[in-house]
Structures are given as C-alpha cells and as structure tokens.
PDB file of C-alpha atoms in Angstrom:
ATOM      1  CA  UNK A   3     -14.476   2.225  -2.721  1.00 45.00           C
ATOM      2  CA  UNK A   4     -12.697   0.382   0.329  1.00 51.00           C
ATOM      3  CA  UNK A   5      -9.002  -0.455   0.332  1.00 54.00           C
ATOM      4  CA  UNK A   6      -8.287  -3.024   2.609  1.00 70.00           C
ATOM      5  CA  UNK A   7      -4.931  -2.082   3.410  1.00 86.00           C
ATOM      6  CA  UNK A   8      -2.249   0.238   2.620  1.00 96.00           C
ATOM      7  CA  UNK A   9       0.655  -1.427   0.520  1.00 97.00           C
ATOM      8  CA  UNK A  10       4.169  -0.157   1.619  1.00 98.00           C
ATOM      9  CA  UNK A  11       6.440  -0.405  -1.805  1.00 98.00           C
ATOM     10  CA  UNK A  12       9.662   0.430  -0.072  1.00 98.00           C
ATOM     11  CA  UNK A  13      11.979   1.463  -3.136  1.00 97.00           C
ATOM     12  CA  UNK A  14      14.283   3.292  -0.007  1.00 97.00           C
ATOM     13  CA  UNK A  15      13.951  -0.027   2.070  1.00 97.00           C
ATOM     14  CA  UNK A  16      15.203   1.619   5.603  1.00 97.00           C
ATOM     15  CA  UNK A  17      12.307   4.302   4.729  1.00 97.00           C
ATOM     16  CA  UNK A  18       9.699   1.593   4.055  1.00 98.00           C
ATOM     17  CA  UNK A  19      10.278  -0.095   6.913  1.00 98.00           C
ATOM     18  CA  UNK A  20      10.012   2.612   9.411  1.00 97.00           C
ATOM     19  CA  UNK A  21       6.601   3.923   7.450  1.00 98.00           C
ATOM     20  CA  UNK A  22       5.744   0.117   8.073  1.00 98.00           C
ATOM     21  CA  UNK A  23       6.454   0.165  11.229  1.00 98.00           C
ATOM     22  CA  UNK A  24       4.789   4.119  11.785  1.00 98.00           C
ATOM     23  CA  UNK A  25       1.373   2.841  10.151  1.00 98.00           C
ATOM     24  CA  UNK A  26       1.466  -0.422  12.277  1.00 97.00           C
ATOM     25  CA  UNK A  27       1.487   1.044  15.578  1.00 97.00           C
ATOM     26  CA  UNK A  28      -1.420   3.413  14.575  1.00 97.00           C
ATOM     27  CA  UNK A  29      -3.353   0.615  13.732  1.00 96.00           C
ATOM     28  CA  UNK A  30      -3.264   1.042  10.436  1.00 96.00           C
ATOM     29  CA  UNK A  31      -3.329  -2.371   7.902  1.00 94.00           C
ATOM     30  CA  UNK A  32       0.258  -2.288   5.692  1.00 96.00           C
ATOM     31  CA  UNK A  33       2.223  -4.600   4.029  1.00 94.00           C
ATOM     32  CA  UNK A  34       5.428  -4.309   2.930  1.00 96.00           C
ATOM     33  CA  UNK A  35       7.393  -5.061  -0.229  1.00 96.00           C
ATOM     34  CA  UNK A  36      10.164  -3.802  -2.178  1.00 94.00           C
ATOM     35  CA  UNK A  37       8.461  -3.824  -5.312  1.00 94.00           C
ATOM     36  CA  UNK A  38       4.662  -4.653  -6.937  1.00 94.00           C
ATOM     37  CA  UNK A  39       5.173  -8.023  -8.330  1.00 90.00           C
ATOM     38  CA  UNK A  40       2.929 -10.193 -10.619  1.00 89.00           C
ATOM     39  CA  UNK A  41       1.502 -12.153  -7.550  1.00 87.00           C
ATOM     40  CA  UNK A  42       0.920  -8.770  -5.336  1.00 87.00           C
ATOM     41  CA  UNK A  43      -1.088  -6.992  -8.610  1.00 89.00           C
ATOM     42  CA  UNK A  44      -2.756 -10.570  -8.475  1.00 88.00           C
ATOM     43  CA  UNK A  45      -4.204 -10.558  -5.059  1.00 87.00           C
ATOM     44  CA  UNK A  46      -6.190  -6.888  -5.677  1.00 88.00           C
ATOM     45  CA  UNK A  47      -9.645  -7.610  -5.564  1.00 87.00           C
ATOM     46  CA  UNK A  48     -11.988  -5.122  -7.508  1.00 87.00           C
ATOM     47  CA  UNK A  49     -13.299  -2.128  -5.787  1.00 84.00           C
ATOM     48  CA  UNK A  50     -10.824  -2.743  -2.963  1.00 86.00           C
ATOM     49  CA  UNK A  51      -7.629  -1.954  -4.339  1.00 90.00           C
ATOM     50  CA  UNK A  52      -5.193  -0.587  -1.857  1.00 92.00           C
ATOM     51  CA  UNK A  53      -3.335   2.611  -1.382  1.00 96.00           C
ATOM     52  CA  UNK A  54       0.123   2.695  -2.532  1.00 97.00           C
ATOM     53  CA  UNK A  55       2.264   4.479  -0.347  1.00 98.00           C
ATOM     54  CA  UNK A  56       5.908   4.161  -1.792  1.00 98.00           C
ATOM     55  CA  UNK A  57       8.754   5.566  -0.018  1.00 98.00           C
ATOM     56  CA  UNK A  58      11.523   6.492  -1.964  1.00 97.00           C
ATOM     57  CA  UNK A  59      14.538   9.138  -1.154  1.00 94.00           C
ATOM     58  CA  UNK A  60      15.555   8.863  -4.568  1.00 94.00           C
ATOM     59  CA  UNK A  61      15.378  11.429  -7.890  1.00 94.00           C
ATOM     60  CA  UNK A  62      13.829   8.956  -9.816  1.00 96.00           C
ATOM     61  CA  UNK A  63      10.188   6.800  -8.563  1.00 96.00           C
ATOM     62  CA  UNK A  64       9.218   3.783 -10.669  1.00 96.00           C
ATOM     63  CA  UNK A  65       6.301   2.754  -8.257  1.00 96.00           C
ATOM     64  CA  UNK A  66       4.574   6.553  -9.123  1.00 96.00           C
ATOM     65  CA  UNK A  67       5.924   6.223 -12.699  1.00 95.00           C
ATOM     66  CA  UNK A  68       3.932   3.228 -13.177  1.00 95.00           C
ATOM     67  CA  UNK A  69       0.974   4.350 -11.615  1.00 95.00           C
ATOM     68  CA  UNK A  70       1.149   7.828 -14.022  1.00 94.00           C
ATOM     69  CA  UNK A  71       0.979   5.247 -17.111  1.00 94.00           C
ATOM     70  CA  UNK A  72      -2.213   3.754 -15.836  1.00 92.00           C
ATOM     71  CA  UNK A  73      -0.422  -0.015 -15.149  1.00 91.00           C
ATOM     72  CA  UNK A  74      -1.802   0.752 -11.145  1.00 91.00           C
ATOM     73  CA  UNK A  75      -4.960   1.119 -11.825  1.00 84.00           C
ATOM     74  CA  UNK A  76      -7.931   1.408  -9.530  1.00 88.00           C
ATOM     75  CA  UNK A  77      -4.553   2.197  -6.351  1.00 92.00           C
ATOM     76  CA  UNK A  78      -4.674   5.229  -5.013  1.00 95.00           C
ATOM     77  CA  UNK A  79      -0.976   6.897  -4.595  1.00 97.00           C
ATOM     78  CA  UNK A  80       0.818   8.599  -1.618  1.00 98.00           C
ATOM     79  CA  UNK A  81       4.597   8.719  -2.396  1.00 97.00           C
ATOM     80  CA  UNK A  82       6.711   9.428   0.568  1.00 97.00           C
ATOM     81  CA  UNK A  83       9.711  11.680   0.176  1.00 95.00           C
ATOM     82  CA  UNK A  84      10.602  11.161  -3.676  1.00 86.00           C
ATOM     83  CA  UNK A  85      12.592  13.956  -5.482  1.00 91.00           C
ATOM     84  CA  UNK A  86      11.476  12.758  -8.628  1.00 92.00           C
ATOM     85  CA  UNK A  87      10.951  16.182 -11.140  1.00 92.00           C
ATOM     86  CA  UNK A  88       8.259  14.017 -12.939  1.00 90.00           C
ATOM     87  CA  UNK A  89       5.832  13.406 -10.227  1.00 91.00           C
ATOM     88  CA  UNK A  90       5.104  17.323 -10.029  1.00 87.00           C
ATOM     89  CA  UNK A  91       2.678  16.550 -13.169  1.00 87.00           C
ATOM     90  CA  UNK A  92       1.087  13.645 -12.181  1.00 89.00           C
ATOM     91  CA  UNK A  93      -2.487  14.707 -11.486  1.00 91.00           C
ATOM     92  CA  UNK A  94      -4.082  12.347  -8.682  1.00 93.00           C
ATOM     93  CA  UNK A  95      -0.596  11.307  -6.666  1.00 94.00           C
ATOM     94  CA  UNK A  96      -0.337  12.843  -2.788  1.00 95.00           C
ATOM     95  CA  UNK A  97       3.204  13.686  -2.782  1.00 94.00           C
ATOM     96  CA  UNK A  98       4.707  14.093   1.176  1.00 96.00           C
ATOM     97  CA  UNK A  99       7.842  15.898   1.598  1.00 94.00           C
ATOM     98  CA  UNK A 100      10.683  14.734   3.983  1.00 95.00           C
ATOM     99  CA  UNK A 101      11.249  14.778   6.996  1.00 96.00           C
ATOM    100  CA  UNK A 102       7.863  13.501   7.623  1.00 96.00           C
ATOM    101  CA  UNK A 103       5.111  14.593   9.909  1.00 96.00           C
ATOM    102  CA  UNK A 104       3.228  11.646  11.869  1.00 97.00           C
ATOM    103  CA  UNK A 105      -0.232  13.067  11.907  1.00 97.00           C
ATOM    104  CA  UNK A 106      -1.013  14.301   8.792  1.00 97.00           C
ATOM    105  CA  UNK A 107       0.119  11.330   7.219  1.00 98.00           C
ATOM    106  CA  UNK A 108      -1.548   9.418   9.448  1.00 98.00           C
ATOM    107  CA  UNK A 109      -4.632  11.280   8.659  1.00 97.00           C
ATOM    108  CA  UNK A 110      -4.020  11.293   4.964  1.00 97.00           C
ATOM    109  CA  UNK A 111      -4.349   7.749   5.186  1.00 97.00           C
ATOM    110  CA  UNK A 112      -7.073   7.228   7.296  1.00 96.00           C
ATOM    111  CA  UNK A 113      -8.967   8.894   4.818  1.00 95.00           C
ATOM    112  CA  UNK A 114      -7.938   7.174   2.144  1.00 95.00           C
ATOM    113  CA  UNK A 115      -8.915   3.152   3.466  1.00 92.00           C
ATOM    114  CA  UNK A 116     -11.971   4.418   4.496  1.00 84.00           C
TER     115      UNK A 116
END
C-alpha cells in the first residue's frame, strides 16, 4: 500500500501549520486542513489512502477518535502532541509526544508513504 501524501488535520491550527511547513521543506507531500470533510474522504483513492498526521495540543482528539471507530479506514494515524487519555488504547495509532523531534518524525513518515 502507497499513500500519496500525508494529510495534515490541524485541530491546533498554529501546530498544523508548522508540521506543514516541517514536512514541506523535507520534501515530504502534505496537505493541510482543519478538519476531514466529505469532499477530502472523497478524493482517497483505494490502496492509496494517506497518512493522517493530526496535530492537536488538546485533551480531547476527534481526528484519532474517528479513526479508533473505524470511520478512517484504510489511513494510517500519527497524532502529534494530543493529551487525549483515550488514545493510550487505540491499537494501530503512532502517538508523538511534544516538543517534537525533527528526525524521527521525519523518519516515521518516510516510512509510512512508502
């Protein structure tokens, strides 16, 4: 399975961005959104879903909550700073603390769209 890109769902939009902007000038493929609308769960093509990589400061992470209940599916999940209690059970997600290190995310998600 390919991804062709790495989907930024900035639910801490100041965090988002600068992820965004940390993945672009690795040469990594991102876009950026605030949240996964109809038309962005529209344009996933089969077999090459992306990874979601949601940043979010926050205590509670709808993004990852909605990929635990299966409405993601086929994305693979790397959530960015969230202190959300509930994601410590959610089997599959790549959780990465704050403050962030460049290079292994940068490596996580190498590995991941390729």
């Amino acid at each position: 399975m390919r991804s062709r890109a790495v989907v930024v769902v900035g639910e801490t939009p100041s965090l988002g961005r600068s992820i965004g902007d940390l993945l672009l000038s690795e040469g990594i493929p991102c876009r950026i959104v605030s949240d996964l609308d109809p038309r962005e769960l529209a344009s996933w093509v089969p077999g090459e879903e992306p990874v979601l990589l949601v940043a979010c400061n926050e205590a509670y992470c709808r993004t990852a909550r909605r990929w635990a209940r299966g409405e993601l599916r086929g994305a693979r999940l790397v959530v960015v700073g969230a202190r959300d209690p509930e994601l410590a059970e959610v089997r599959g997600a790549r959780i990465v603390p704050l403050p962030l290190e460049r290079a292994p995310l940068v490596g996580l998600l190498r590995a991941l769209i390729s």
